[in-house]
PDB file of C-alpha atoms in Angstrom:
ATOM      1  CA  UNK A   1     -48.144 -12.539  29.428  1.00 55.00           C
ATOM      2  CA  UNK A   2     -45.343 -10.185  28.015  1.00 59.00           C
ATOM      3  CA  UNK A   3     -46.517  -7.510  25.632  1.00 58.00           C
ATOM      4  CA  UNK A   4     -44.489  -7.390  22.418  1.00 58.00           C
ATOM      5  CA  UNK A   5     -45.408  -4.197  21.873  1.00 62.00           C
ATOM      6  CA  UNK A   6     -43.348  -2.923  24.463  1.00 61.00           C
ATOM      7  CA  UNK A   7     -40.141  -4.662  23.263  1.00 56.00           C
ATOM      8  CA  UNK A   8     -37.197  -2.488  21.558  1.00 58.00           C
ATOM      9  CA  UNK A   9     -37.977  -3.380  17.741  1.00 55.00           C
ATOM     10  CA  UNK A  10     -34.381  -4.379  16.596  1.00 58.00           C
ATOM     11  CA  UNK A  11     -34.359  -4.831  12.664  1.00 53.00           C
ATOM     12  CA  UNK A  12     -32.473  -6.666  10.849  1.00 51.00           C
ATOM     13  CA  UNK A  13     -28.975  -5.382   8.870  1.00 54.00           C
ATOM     14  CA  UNK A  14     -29.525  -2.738   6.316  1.00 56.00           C
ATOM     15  CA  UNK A  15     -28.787  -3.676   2.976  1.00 55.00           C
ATOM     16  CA  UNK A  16     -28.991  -7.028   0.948  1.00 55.00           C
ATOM     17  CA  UNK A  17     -26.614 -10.002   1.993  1.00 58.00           C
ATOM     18  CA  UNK A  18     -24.554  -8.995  -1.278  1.00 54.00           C
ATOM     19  CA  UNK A  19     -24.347  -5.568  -0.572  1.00 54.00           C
ATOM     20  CA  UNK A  20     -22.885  -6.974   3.004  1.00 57.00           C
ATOM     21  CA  UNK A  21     -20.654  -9.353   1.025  1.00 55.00           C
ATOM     22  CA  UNK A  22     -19.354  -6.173  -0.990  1.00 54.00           C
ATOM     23  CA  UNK A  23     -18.468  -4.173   2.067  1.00 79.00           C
ATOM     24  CA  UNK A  24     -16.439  -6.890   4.286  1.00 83.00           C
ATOM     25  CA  UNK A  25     -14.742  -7.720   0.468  1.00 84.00           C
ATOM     26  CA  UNK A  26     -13.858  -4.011   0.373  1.00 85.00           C
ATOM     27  CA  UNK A  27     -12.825  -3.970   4.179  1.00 87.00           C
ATOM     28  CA  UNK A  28     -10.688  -6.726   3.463  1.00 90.00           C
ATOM     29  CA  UNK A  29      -9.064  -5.063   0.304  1.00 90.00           C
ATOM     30  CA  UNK A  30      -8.738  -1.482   1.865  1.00 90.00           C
ATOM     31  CA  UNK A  31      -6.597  -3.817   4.808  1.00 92.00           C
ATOM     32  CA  UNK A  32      -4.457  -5.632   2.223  1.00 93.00           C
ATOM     33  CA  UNK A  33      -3.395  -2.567   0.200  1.00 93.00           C
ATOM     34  CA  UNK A  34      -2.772  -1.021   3.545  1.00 93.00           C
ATOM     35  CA  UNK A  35      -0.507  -3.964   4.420  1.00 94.00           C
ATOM     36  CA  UNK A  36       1.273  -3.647   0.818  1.00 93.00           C
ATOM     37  CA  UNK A  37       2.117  -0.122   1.692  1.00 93.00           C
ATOM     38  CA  UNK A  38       3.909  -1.112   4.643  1.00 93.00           C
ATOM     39  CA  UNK A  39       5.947  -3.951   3.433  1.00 93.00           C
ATOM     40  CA  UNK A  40       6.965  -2.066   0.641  1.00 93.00           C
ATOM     41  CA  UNK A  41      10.211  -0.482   2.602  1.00 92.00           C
ATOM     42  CA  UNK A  42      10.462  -4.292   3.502  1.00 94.00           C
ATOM     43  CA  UNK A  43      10.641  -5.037  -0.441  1.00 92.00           C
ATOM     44  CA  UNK A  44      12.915  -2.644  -1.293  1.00 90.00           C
ATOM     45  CA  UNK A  45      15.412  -3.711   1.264  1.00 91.00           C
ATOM     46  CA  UNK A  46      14.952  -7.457   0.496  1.00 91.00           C
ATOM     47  CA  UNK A  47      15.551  -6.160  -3.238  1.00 90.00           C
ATOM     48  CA  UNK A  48      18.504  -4.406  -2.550  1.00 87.00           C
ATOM     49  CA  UNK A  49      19.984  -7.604  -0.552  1.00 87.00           C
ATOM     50  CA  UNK A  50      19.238  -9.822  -3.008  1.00 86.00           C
ATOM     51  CA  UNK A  51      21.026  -8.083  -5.700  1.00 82.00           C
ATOM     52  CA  UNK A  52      23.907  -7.573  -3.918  1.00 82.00           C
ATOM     53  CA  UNK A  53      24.488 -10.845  -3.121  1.00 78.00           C
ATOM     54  CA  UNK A  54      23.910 -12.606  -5.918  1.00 71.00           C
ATOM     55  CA  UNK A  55      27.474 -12.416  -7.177  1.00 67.00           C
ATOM     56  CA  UNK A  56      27.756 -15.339  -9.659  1.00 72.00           C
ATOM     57  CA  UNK A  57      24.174 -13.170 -11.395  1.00 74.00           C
ATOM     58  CA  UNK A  58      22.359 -16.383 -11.129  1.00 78.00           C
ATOM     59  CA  UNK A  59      18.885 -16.047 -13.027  1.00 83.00           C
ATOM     60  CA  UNK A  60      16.340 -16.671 -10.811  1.00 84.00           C
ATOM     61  CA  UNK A  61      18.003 -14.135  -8.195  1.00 83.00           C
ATOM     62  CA  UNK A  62      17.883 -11.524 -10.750  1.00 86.00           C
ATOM     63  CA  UNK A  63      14.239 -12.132 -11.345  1.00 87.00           C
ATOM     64  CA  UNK A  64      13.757 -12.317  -7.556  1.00 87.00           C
ATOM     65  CA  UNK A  65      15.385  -9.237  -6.918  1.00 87.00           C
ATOM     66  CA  UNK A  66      13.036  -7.223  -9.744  1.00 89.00           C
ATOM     67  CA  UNK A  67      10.203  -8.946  -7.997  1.00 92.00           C
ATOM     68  CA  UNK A  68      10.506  -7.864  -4.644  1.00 92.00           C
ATOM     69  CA  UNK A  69      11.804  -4.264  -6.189  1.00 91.00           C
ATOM     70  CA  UNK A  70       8.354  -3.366  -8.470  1.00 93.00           C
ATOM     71  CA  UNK A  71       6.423  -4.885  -5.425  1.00 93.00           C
ATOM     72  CA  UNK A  72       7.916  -2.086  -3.366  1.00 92.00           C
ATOM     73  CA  UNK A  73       7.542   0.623  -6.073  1.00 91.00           C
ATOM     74  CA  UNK A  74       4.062  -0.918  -7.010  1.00 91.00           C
ATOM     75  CA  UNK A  75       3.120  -0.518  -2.534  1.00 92.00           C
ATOM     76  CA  UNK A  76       4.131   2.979  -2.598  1.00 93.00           C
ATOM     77  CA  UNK A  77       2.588   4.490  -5.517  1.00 91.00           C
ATOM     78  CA  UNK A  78       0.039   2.468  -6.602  1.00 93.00           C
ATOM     79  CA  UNK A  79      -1.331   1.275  -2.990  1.00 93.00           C
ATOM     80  CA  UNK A  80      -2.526   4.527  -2.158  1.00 94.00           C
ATOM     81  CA  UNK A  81      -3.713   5.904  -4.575  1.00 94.00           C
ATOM     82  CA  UNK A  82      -5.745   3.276  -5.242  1.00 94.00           C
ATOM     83  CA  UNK A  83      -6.823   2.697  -1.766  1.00 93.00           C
ATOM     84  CA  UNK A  84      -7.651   6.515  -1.832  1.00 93.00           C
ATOM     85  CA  UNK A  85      -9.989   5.892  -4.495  1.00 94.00           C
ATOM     86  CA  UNK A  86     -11.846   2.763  -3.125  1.00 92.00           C
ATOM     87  CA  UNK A  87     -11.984   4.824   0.191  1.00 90.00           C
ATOM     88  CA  UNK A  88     -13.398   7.373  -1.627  1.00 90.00           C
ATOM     89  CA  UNK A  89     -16.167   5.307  -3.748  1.00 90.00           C
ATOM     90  CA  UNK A  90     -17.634   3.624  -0.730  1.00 87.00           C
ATOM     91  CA  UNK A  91     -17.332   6.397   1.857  1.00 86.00           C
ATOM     92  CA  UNK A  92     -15.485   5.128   4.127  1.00 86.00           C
ATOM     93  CA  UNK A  93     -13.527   8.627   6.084  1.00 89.00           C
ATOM     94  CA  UNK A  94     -10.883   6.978   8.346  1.00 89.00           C
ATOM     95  CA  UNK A  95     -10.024   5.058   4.918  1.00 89.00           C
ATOM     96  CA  UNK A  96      -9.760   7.973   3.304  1.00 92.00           C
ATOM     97  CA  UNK A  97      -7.646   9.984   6.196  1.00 94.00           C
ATOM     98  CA  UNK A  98      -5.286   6.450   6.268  1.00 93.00           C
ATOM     99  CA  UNK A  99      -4.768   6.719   2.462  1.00 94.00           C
ATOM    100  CA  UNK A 100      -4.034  10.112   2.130  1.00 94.00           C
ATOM    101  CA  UNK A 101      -1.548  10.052   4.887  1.00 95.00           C
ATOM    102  CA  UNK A 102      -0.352   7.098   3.226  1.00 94.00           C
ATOM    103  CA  UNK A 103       0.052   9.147   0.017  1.00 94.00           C
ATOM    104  CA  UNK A 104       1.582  12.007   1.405  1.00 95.00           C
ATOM    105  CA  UNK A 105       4.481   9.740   3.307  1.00 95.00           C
ATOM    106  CA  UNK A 106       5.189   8.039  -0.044  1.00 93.00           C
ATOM    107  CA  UNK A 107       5.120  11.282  -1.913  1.00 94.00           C
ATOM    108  CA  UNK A 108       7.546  12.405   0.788  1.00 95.00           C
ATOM    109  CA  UNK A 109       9.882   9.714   0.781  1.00 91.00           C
ATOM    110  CA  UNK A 110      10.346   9.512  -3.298  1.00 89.00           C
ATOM    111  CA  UNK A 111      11.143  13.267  -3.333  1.00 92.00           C
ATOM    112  CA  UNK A 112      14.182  13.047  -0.618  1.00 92.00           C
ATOM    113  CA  UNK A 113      15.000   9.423  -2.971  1.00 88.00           C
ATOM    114  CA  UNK A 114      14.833  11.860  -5.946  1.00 89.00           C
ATOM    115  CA  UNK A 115      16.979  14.507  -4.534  1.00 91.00           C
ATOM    116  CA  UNK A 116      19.638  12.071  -2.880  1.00 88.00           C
ATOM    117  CA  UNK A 117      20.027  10.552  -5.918  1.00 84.00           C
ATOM    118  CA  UNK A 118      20.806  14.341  -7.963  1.00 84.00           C
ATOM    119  CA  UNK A 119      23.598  14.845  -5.255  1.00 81.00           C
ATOM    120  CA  UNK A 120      24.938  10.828  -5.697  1.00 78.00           C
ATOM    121  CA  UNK A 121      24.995  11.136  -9.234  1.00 77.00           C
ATOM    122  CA  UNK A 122      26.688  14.546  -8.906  1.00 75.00           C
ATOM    123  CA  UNK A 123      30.356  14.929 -10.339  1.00 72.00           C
ATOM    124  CA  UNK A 124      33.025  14.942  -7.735  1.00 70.00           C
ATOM    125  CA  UNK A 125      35.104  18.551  -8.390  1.00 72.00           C
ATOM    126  CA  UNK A 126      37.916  18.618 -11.229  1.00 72.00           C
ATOM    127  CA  UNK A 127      36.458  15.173 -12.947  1.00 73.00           C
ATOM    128  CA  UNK A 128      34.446  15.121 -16.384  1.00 69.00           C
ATOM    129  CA  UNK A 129      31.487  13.851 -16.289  1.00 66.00           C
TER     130      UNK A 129
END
């Protein structure tokens, strides 16, 4: 006869079945704003497409085009910072690595977009701008 006393004791998960329900809800939405961060180059090209090539400025490719455009602006500002925070609240550390790296690319990329754009919109010599 087998002695249960002997037996590994293996408990059951830690933590009520909603405080499981919160963690896979906040797994899932650390995973979607990652995913929104890295269609937003995606967006932006998609955008930029779309407004070129509407030529006849038809409405709803005008509307499309400042869709996909504040999607991609919206995934690289407000995607990590926001993932940064939820990272933050629930303790989560290669969350919180991801997001900042996340952050630090996006704060990156609008600085060069920032400066390109001061040279572009620079006057060529001998005109008035």
């Amino acid at each position: 006869m087998p002695s249960y006393r002997s037996a590994p004791v293996r408990s059951a998960p830690s933590g009520s079945p909603r405080a499981l329900s919160v963690s896979v809800s906040a797994k899932r939405t650390i995973a979607g704003l990652s995913l929104w961060w890295l269609a937003s180059p995606i967006a932006f090209i998609l955008s930029t497409v779309v407004g070129l090539n509407s030529r006849d400025r038809d409405p709803f490719w005008e509307v499309a085009s400042a869709v996909l455009l504040w999607s991609g602006i919206g995934g690289v500002v407000v995607a990590p910072a926001v993932g940064l925070l939820i990272a933050f609240r629930l303790r989560q550390r290669p969350a919180r690595r991801r997001f900042a790296i996340m952050g630090t690319v996006s704060l990156a990329v609008c600085a060069l977009a920032l400066l390109f754009w001061e040279f572009a919109m620079e006057c060529a010599p001998g005109q008035a701008c």
